[in-house]
Amino acid sequence: GSYCLTCGSDKTLKLWNPHKGTALRTYQGHGYEVLDAAGSFDNSQICSGGADKAVALWDVTTGQVVRKYRGHAGNVNCVQFNEEATVIVSGSIDSTVRCWDCRSRRPDPIQVLDEAKDGISSVKLSAHEILTGSVDGRVRRYDLRTGQLCSDYIGSPITSVCFSKDGQCVLAASLDSTLRLLDKDTGELLGEYTGHRSTTYRLDCVLNEQDTHVGCASEDGHVYFWNLVEGSLALSLPVGQGVVQSLAFHPRLPCLLVATQGQVTLWREDTFQPE
Amino acid sequence: AVESSDSEEEDLVSYGSGLQPLQEGERIKKPVPLQEQTVKDAKGRYQRFHGAFTGGFSAGYFNTVGTKEGWTPSAFVSSRQKRADRTILGPEDFMDEEDLSEFGIAPKDITTTDDFASKAKDRIKEKARQIAGVVAPIPGTTAFDDLIGPSKITVGVELLRKMGWKEGQGIGPRVKRKPCRQKPDPTVKIYGCALPPGLSEDSEDEEDEYQPENVTFAPKDVMPVDLTPKDNVHGLGYKGLDPSQALFGVSGREHLNLFIGGSEETSKLLGDLRHSKGRKLGITGQAFGVGALEEEDDDIYATDTLSKYDTVLKDEEPGDGLYGWTAPKQYKSKKRPEREFKYVGKILDGFSLASKSSAPVKIYPPPSLPRNYRPVHYFRPVIIAGNENCYLQKALEESTGKLESDPAQQSRHALNAAQRREQLGETELKGPAPSILEYLSEKDRERLKEMKQACEQQVKAKIVSQQSPKDRFQPASPEDAAYKWRMLLGGQLANAGSSDFKPFAKNPEKQKRYENFVKSLKKGEKDTLERFLDPNMTEWERGREQEEFFRAAMFYRSSNSTLSSRFTRAKYEDDVDKVEVPRDQENDIDDKETAVKMKMFGKLTRDIFEWHPDKLLCKRFNVRDPYPDSSVVGLPKVKRDKYSVFNFLTMPEPTTSVTQATNEKIQESNSLNKPKKPSRWDVSDKEKEKKDYVSEFISLARSKADVHQQPPVPATEECGAGTSEPIPALVANEDKNQEEESGRPPMDLFKAIFVSSSDEKSSSSEEESDEEQQPTTSERESETTKQVDVPGSSSSNVQESVTATTDSGISSLPTSKQELDATEEFGPKLPPAFSSGRFCKHLDRKEKHRKIRERHKSKKERKRKKEKKKKHKKQKNKGKHKNKKPEKDSSSDTTDSSDSLSDMDTTGLSPEELLRR
């Protein structure tokens, strides 16, 4: 909520306070560009994955790498902590998702999910599910509780997936410039959102804090928001000239972080009061 | 009579409770079986019997404590006002109620405590203790007990002590002791009754012999005669086994002593033990043995062994016991022989012990095996002499046999078909020998033949003189071999590209050598060959390797250029004969794509698999393991034989239903997007009908095979139904027809057709099979997406489907590209020899042949047309797929299938159309 992590091709991660715009800390240790980072629930740890094929676990306060997990055969595209920050789940272009144990000193992953036929572009976790989006055009949801793997075919390479806040739906952005909202249980299409441009880059999609709107970055320098139910374009936010690479929504407040062309911008209402 | 019986009854005494009188119609109750009879104690708790050694009953609830749940935790409550006090649990807390009762192990009833007990010492007890002190492993320990123990002395004793009295002394003026000692008759053994211990006191003592005159002694302590009334029926003076004595005083050795030298000891009963030696104690006249109260009964087994007893009765030799190992020489030597033989038994009359022992049997140890020895018999390949292409075959056999470099590493897949057949003991196939020759063009073949003949003549002489042709491992001399092979290879070696082919990939050095060798061979250098061979090798090895290289070069020249473009690297190791195949696979995305296009997400686009998360992962996610007792992680996998036909087959469903499914599929694809092309179907109706049956059938078999690897797909019929709606009456009509058709045609038909494909060597047959193949594969592929839940079982169909697939294997051999694609995804290539033999049995059906020949002609025509069509379609399809990102394996399949889809609608359509005409 009150911190922001950026990672970039300068092989570092940076921790910011987005509300004040101050850089808090820099984390150095990756060998190549850092492709994704995530923080733990208690803000004590950071995990990151990069083009050096390694997943790193950082201690926030000391800035040191606590552990590095090597095992991916390709760039690590996405990393996520589970709810209790006991497991790091990382997806890579080697088409595997690997679950790393933070608790023990095991160098190899707990489990490798190698069902995908192509690179993993996005990984999200819920309390008992692992949601992966792959370039092979499938959204796979591994349900640990029921022991099932649901694979939904979208067709076009998936760039980003996310759960809705209520955990009932899955949002998937794909390279055919379409966002699709799928029912988690049945796989049925609940909504389709188009208008933006997403054909080459791995762009993020988000749901806002109340699940009322669906947002997605675009290659035309805008961030688009649609009404979730109606599917109508609600807002197109001109952010910059180039591709909007990443965006993240505040978990509870109407506040949006957008990363484009080496800068991160924070969007909020004038009356916004940070916690 | 009545009265008397009454009175009699009155006289009788009845025991127990009478059985309840049976009511009419009531069945006799069965007795409760033994295992259901339970024992309950007074409190209603179940008790289980245990062995007598553990005390009869188990403690607690099934050997636990208290309740079914075992320990019941007590609630811990502590508040500020009322602190929880620490309770220290004693053994009583874990006892049952009855343990605390009067007869339990810890009785709680009121007893007199020591404070109130009489202060008089229990002498018997004390004495017993003292005996124990002597006997105990550490003598005198009991003395310490006295020191430690509290003194509970009465006032009287204290007074006496102060007056100089000591314990054990009598009271009174000191006296001179009289030496009069009456010893009991040693010969008399007293069994039965024992003298009371107190009375036997004067039966001591030893040091009476020398008594100084002026020494006075304290008077003997007088034990009061106890005047207890005899109130039992035992014999006079009988006393039961005294527990205290039994406990402390007696050990097993004394029991034995009873028998051996009892006479002395019997006289000495428990006396004043201060002076007596405890060892000499024994119990006479009392019950002996280990009492129930005696604790240490292990002693018995420890001391009393058989070795203590003499087992043989014999005359005592005079000097026997006198001398030990220091015996005089004479004596020793006399004894020796006996000792040596250790023969105890009786020697028969007329026999005597041998003076010389027989020579020990020599033991030959088994030869030590070489390290890489495999305990498998190696069958040498037998080459049929006089076979036309003897050399080639030999080359084939040996190259395939040896290509894995070392014979030691040869896996069984390295054998070729002929060798395998031999091992299996099958008869040779009647069909044409599968050799490369078939795949060569006519011209090449002739040229080879010529060369072969030429070289045969030349080489023969040498071979005969130098080596036996059978000996496989005998190397030809290098020049000879080089010559021979040069002849064979001829100028064609020029294009023997060794770059992408690595016959010795397992042995990099060898591969290197081989490459060099090929290079030099290309240049035409003859003697440089030697140079590349490993100088460390023996001559024999070199020769062999060279030959190997020749063969490899020769063999792979032929196949290399044509085939290498068709094959990719093996996905699995060659020498692994089992392959792990995921049980469920995401199935064809073909129809999913259409579903996505129609935005029909949901069932159509979703695959659900069983997925096993790692146990640790579940733990970390705080989720219960959904499959607690499976060791599988990830998607469940199935081990399959890599080469087995049954990879591709399951037990088929009853045919009709499946055919319906296919038909439906056909219809669907019809209705979906393909227009009909009636112009193509000008050939005679009858043939087509037949052919369609076949293709359908093959497709069935194949589809089953495929479905076998794929998960049940949620019914796609919905989609089909939805799309086929716009075509109303026509389809319905067709449907009916189909159903009528769907009964299987007779087996002969299949045979005839299948036979034809293997029978005809000519290119026409290839074409034919080729053509047959196309529709089938296409149908199969499209159909696989359709299949729902196959594992039905009807055994009768299995056989046929097997033949069907094998046939498809055959027809896939001829190298039409389409087919290769189709078969490739089947997995590993089928061994070539597999094809021909099986169906040759049916060759004798001549009439069928005629038919088939007729058909060939017509089909040729058709084929040409079709080819054109296909090309056209392919291009189309490619155009469709172009903008898609390159996908992995699956994508190639889809293009294939889409290709074949286009074909399918032409072939698959036929029966309906025919019928309508």
Coordinates of N, CA, C and O in Angstrom, one line a residue, chain A residues 156-242:
Chain A
S156 N -4.7 -16.7 -27.8 CA -3.6 -15.8 -28.1 C -2.7 -15.7 -26.9 O -3.2 -15.9 -25.8
P157 N -1.4 -15.5 -27.0 CA -0.5 -15.5 -25.9 C -0.9 -14.6 -24.8 O -1.3 -13.5 -25.0
I158 N -0.9 -15.1 -23.6 CA -1.4 -14.4 -22.4 C -0.2 -13.5 -22.0 O 0.9 -14.0 -21.9
T159 N -0.5 -12.3 -21.7 CA 0.5 -11.4 -21.1 C 0.4 -11.2 -19.6 O 1.3 -11.1 -18.9
S160 N -0.8 -11.3 -19.2 CA -1.0 -11.0 -17.7 C -2.3 -11.6 -17.3 O -3.3 -11.7 -18.0
V161 N -2.3 -12.2 -16.1 CA -3.5 -12.7 -15.5 C -3.6 -12.1 -14.1 O -2.6 -11.7 -13.5
C162 N -4.8 -12.0 -13.6 CA -5.0 -11.7 -12.2 C -6.3 -12.2 -11.7 O -7.3 -12.3 -12.5
F163 N -6.4 -12.4 -10.4 CA -7.6 -12.7 -9.8 C -8.4 -11.5 -9.5 O -7.8 -10.4 -9.3
S164 N -9.7 -11.6 -9.5 CA -10.5 -10.5 -9.0 C -10.4 -10.5 -7.4 O -10.0 -11.5 -6.8
K165 N -10.8 -9.4 -6.9 CA -10.7 -9.3 -5.4 C -11.5 -10.3 -4.7 O -11.2 -10.8 -3.6
D166 N -12.7 -10.6 -5.3 CA -13.6 -11.6 -4.6 C -13.2 -13.0 -4.9 O -13.8 -13.9 -4.4
G167 N -12.2 -13.2 -5.8 CA -11.7 -14.5 -6.0 C -12.6 -15.4 -6.9 O -12.4 -16.6 -7.0
Q168 N -13.5 -14.8 -7.5 CA -14.5 -15.6 -8.3 C -14.1 -15.5 -9.8 O -14.5 -16.4 -10.6
C169 N -13.3 -14.5 -10.2 CA -13.1 -14.3 -11.6 C -11.6 -14.3 -11.8 O -10.8 -14.0 -10.9
V170 N -11.3 -14.5 -13.1 CA -9.9 -14.4 -13.5 C -9.8 -13.5 -14.7 O -10.6 -13.6 -15.6
L171 N -8.9 -12.5 -14.6 CA -8.8 -11.6 -15.7 C -7.5 -12.0 -16.5 O -6.5 -12.2 -15.9
A172 N -7.6 -12.0 -17.8 CA -6.5 -12.4 -18.6 C -6.3 -11.5 -19.7 O -7.3 -11.2 -20.5
A173 N -5.1 -10.9 -19.8 CA -4.9 -10.1 -21.0 C -4.0 -10.8 -22.0 O -3.1 -11.6 -21.6
S174 N -4.4 -10.7 -23.2 CA -3.6 -11.4 -24.2 C -3.2 -10.5 -25.4 O -3.6 -9.4 -25.5
L175 N -2.4 -11.1 -26.2 CA -1.7 -10.3 -27.2 C -2.7 -10.0 -28.4 O -2.2 -9.4 -29.4
D176 N -3.9 -10.4 -28.3 CA -4.8 -10.0 -29.4 C -5.6 -8.7 -29.0 O -6.7 -8.5 -29.4
S177 N -4.9 -7.9 -28.1 CA -5.5 -6.7 -27.6 C -6.8 -6.8 -27.0 O -7.7 -6.1 -27.2
T178 N -6.9 -7.9 -26.2 CA -8.2 -8.1 -25.6 C -8.0 -8.6 -24.1 O -7.0 -9.3 -23.8
L179 N -8.8 -8.1 -23.3 CA -8.9 -8.6 -21.9 C -10.1 -9.4 -21.8 O -11.2 -9.1 -22.3
R180 N -9.9 -10.5 -21.1 CA -11.1 -11.4 -20.9 C -11.3 -11.7 -19.5 O -10.3 -12.0 -18.8
L181 N -12.5 -11.6 -19.1 CA -12.8 -11.9 -17.7 C -13.5 -13.3 -17.7 O -14.6 -13.4 -18.3
L182 N -12.9 -14.2 -17.1 CA -13.4 -15.6 -17.1 C -13.9 -16.0 -15.7 O -13.4 -15.5 -14.7
D183 N -15.0 -16.7 -15.7 CA -15.4 -17.3 -14.4 C -14.4 -18.3 -14.0 O -14.0 -19.2 -14.8
K184 N -14.0 -18.2 -12.7 CA -13.0 -19.1 -12.3 C -13.4 -20.6 -12.3 O -12.6 -21.4 -12.6
D185 N -14.6 -20.8 -11.9 CA -15.0 -22.2 -11.7 C -15.4 -22.9 -13.0 O -15.0 -24.0 -13.2
T186 N -16.0 -22.2 -13.9 CA -16.5 -22.8 -15.1 C -15.7 -22.5 -16.3 O -15.7 -23.2 -17.3
G187 N -15.0 -21.4 -16.2 CA -14.2 -21.0 -17.4 C -15.0 -20.2 -18.4 O -14.5 -20.0 -19.5
E188 N -16.2 -19.8 -18.0 CA -17.0 -19.1 -19.0 C -16.6 -17.7 -19.1 O -16.1 -17.1 -18.2
L189 N -16.8 -17.1 -20.3 CA -16.4 -15.8 -20.5 C -17.5 -14.8 -19.9 O -18.7 -14.9 -20.2
L190 N -17.0 -14.0 -19.0 CA -17.9 -13.0 -18.4 C -17.9 -11.7 -19.0 O -18.8 -10.9 -19.0
G191 N -16.7 -11.3 -19.6 CA -16.6 -10.0 -20.2 C -15.4 -10.0 -21.1 O -14.5 -10.7 -20.9
E192 N -15.5 -9.1 -22.0 CA -14.4 -8.9 -22.9 C -14.1 -7.4 -23.1 O -15.1 -6.7 -23.2
Y193 N -12.9 -7.0 -23.0 CA -12.6 -5.6 -23.0 C -11.6 -5.4 -24.1 O -10.5 -5.9 -24.1
T194 N -11.9 -4.5 -25.0 CA -11.0 -4.2 -26.1 C -10.9 -2.7 -26.2 O -11.7 -1.9 -25.6
G195 N -10.0 -2.3 -27.0 CA -9.8 -0.9 -27.3 C -8.4 -0.4 -27.1 O -7.9 0.5 -27.8
H196 N -7.7 -1.1 -26.3 CA -6.3 -0.8 -26.2 C -5.4 -1.5 -27.2 O -6.0 -2.3 -28.0
R197 N -4.2 -1.3 -27.2 CA -3.3 -2.0 -28.1 C -2.3 -2.9 -27.3 O -1.5 -2.3 -26.5
S198 N -2.3 -4.1 -27.6 CA -1.3 -5.0 -26.9 C -1.0 -6.1 -27.9 O -1.8 -7.1 -28.0
T199 N 0.1 -6.0 -28.6 CA 0.4 -7.0 -29.5 C 1.8 -7.6 -29.4 O 2.1 -8.7 -29.8
T200 N 2.7 -6.9 -28.7 CA 4.0 -7.4 -28.6 C 4.6 -7.4 -27.2 O 5.4 -8.3 -26.9
Y201 N 4.2 -6.5 -26.4 CA 4.8 -6.4 -25.1 C 4.0 -7.1 -24.0 O 2.8 -7.4 -24.2
R202 N 4.7 -7.4 -23.0 CA 4.1 -8.1 -21.9 C 3.5 -7.0 -21.0 O 4.2 -6.4 -20.2
L203 N 2.3 -6.7 -21.1 CA 1.6 -5.6 -20.4 C 0.7 -6.2 -19.3 O 0.2 -7.3 -19.4
D204 N 0.6 -5.3 -18.3 CA -0.1 -5.8 -17.1 C -1.6 -5.4 -17.2 O -2.0 -4.5 -17.9
C205 N -2.4 -6.2 -16.5 CA -3.8 -5.8 -16.4 C -4.1 -5.8 -14.9 O -3.5 -6.5 -14.1
V206 N -5.1 -5.0 -14.5 CA -5.4 -4.9 -13.1 C -6.9 -4.8 -12.9 O -7.7 -4.6 -13.9
L207 N -7.3 -5.1 -11.7 CA -8.7 -4.8 -11.3 C -8.6 -3.7 -10.2 O -7.6 -3.7 -9.5
N208 N -9.5 -2.8 -10.2 CA -9.4 -1.8 -9.2 C -9.8 -2.3 -7.8 O -10.1 -3.5 -7.7
E209 N -9.7 -1.4 -6.8 CA -9.8 -1.9 -5.5 C -11.2 -2.5 -5.1 O -11.3 -3.2 -4.2
Q210 N -12.2 -2.1 -5.9 CA -13.5 -2.6 -5.6 C -14.1 -3.6 -6.7 O -15.3 -3.9 -6.7
D211 N -13.2 -4.0 -7.6 CA -13.7 -4.9 -8.6 C -14.7 -4.2 -9.6 O -15.5 -4.9 -10.2
T212 N -14.7 -2.9 -9.6 CA -15.7 -2.3 -10.5 C -15.2 -2.1 -11.8 O -15.9 -2.0 -12.8
H213 N -13.9 -1.9 -11.9 CA -13.3 -1.6 -13.2 C -12.1 -2.5 -13.5 O -11.5 -3.0 -12.6
V214 N -11.9 -2.6 -14.8 CA -10.8 -3.4 -15.2 C -9.8 -2.4 -16.0 O -10.2 -1.6 -16.8
G215 N -8.6 -2.6 -15.6 CA -7.6 -1.7 -16.2 C -6.5 -2.4 -16.9 O -6.2 -3.6 -16.6
C216 N -6.0 -1.8 -18.0 CA -4.9 -2.5 -18.7 C -4.0 -1.4 -19.3 O -4.4 -0.4 -19.7
A217 N -2.7 -1.8 -19.3 CA -1.8 -0.9 -19.9 C -1.8 -1.1 -21.4 O -2.4 -2.1 -21.9
S218 N -1.4 -0.1 -22.1 CA -1.5 -0.2 -23.6 C -0.2 0.3 -24.2 O 0.6 0.9 -23.6
E219 N 0.0 -0.1 -25.4 CA 1.2 0.3 -26.1 C 1.1 1.6 -26.7 O 2.1 2.1 -27.3
D220 N 0.0 2.2 -26.6 CA -0.1 3.6 -27.2 C 0.0 4.7 -26.2 O -0.4 5.8 -26.4
G221 N 0.6 4.3 -25.1 CA 0.8 5.3 -24.0 C -0.3 5.7 -23.2 O -0.3 6.7 -22.5
H222 N -1.3 4.9 -23.2 CA -2.5 5.1 -22.4 C -2.7 4.0 -21.4 O -2.2 2.9 -21.6
V223 N -3.5 4.3 -20.4 CA -4.0 3.2 -19.6 C -5.5 3.2 -19.7 O -6.1 4.3 -19.6
Y224 N -6.0 2.1 -20.0 CA -7.5 2.0 -20.3 C -8.2 1.4 -19.1 O -7.7 0.5 -18.5
F225 N -9.3 1.9 -18.9 CA -10.2 1.4 -17.8 C -11.6 1.1 -18.4 O -12.1 1.9 -19.1
W226 N -12.0 -0.1 -18.1 CA -13.4 -0.5 -18.5 C -14.3 -0.7 -17.3 O -13.8 -1.2 -16.3
N227 N -15.5 -0.5 -17.5 CA -16.5 -0.9 -16.5 C -16.5 -2.4 -16.6 O -16.7 -3.0 -17.6
L228 N -16.4 -3.0 -15.4 CA -16.3 -4.5 -15.4 C -17.6 -5.1 -15.9 O -17.5 -6.1 -16.7
V229 N -18.7 -4.6 -15.5 CA -19.9 -5.3 -15.8 C -20.3 -5.0 -17.2 O -20.6 -5.9 -18.0
E230 N -20.3 -3.7 -17.5 CA -20.9 -3.3 -18.8 C -19.8 -3.6 -20.0 O -20.2 -3.8 -21.1
G231 N -18.6 -3.5 -19.6 CA -17.6 -3.7 -20.6 C -17.3 -2.5 -21.5 O -16.6 -2.5 -22.5
S232 N -17.9 -1.4 -21.0 CA -17.6 -0.1 -21.8 C -16.4 0.6 -21.3 O -16.0 0.5 -20.1
L233 N -15.8 1.2 -22.2 CA -14.5 1.9 -21.9 C -14.9 3.1 -21.0 O -15.7 4.0 -21.3
A234 N -14.3 3.1 -19.8 CA -14.7 4.1 -18.8 C -13.6 5.2 -18.8 O -14.0 6.4 -18.6
L235 N -12.4 4.9 -19.1 CA -11.4 5.9 -18.9 C -10.2 5.5 -19.8 O -9.8 4.4 -19.9
S236 N -9.6 6.5 -20.4 CA -8.4 6.2 -21.1 C -7.4 7.3 -20.6 O -7.6 8.5 -20.9
L237 N -6.4 6.9 -19.9 CA -5.6 7.8 -19.2 C -4.3 8.0 -20.0 O -3.5 7.0 -20.2
P238 N -4.1 9.1 -20.5 CA -2.8 9.3 -21.2 C -1.6 9.5 -20.3 O -1.6 10.4 -19.5
V239 N -0.8 8.5 -20.4 CA 0.3 8.5 -19.4 C 1.6 9.0 -20.0 O 2.3 9.8 -19.4
G240 N 1.9 8.6 -21.2 CA 3.1 9.0 -21.8 C 3.1 8.8 -23.3 O 2.1 8.5 -23.9
Q241 N 4.3 8.8 -23.8 CA 4.3 8.6 -25.3 C 4.5 7.1 -25.6 O 3.9 6.7 -26.6
G242 N 5.3 6.5 -24.9 CA 5.7 5.1 -25.3 C 4.8 4.1 -24.7 O 3.6 4.4 -24.3

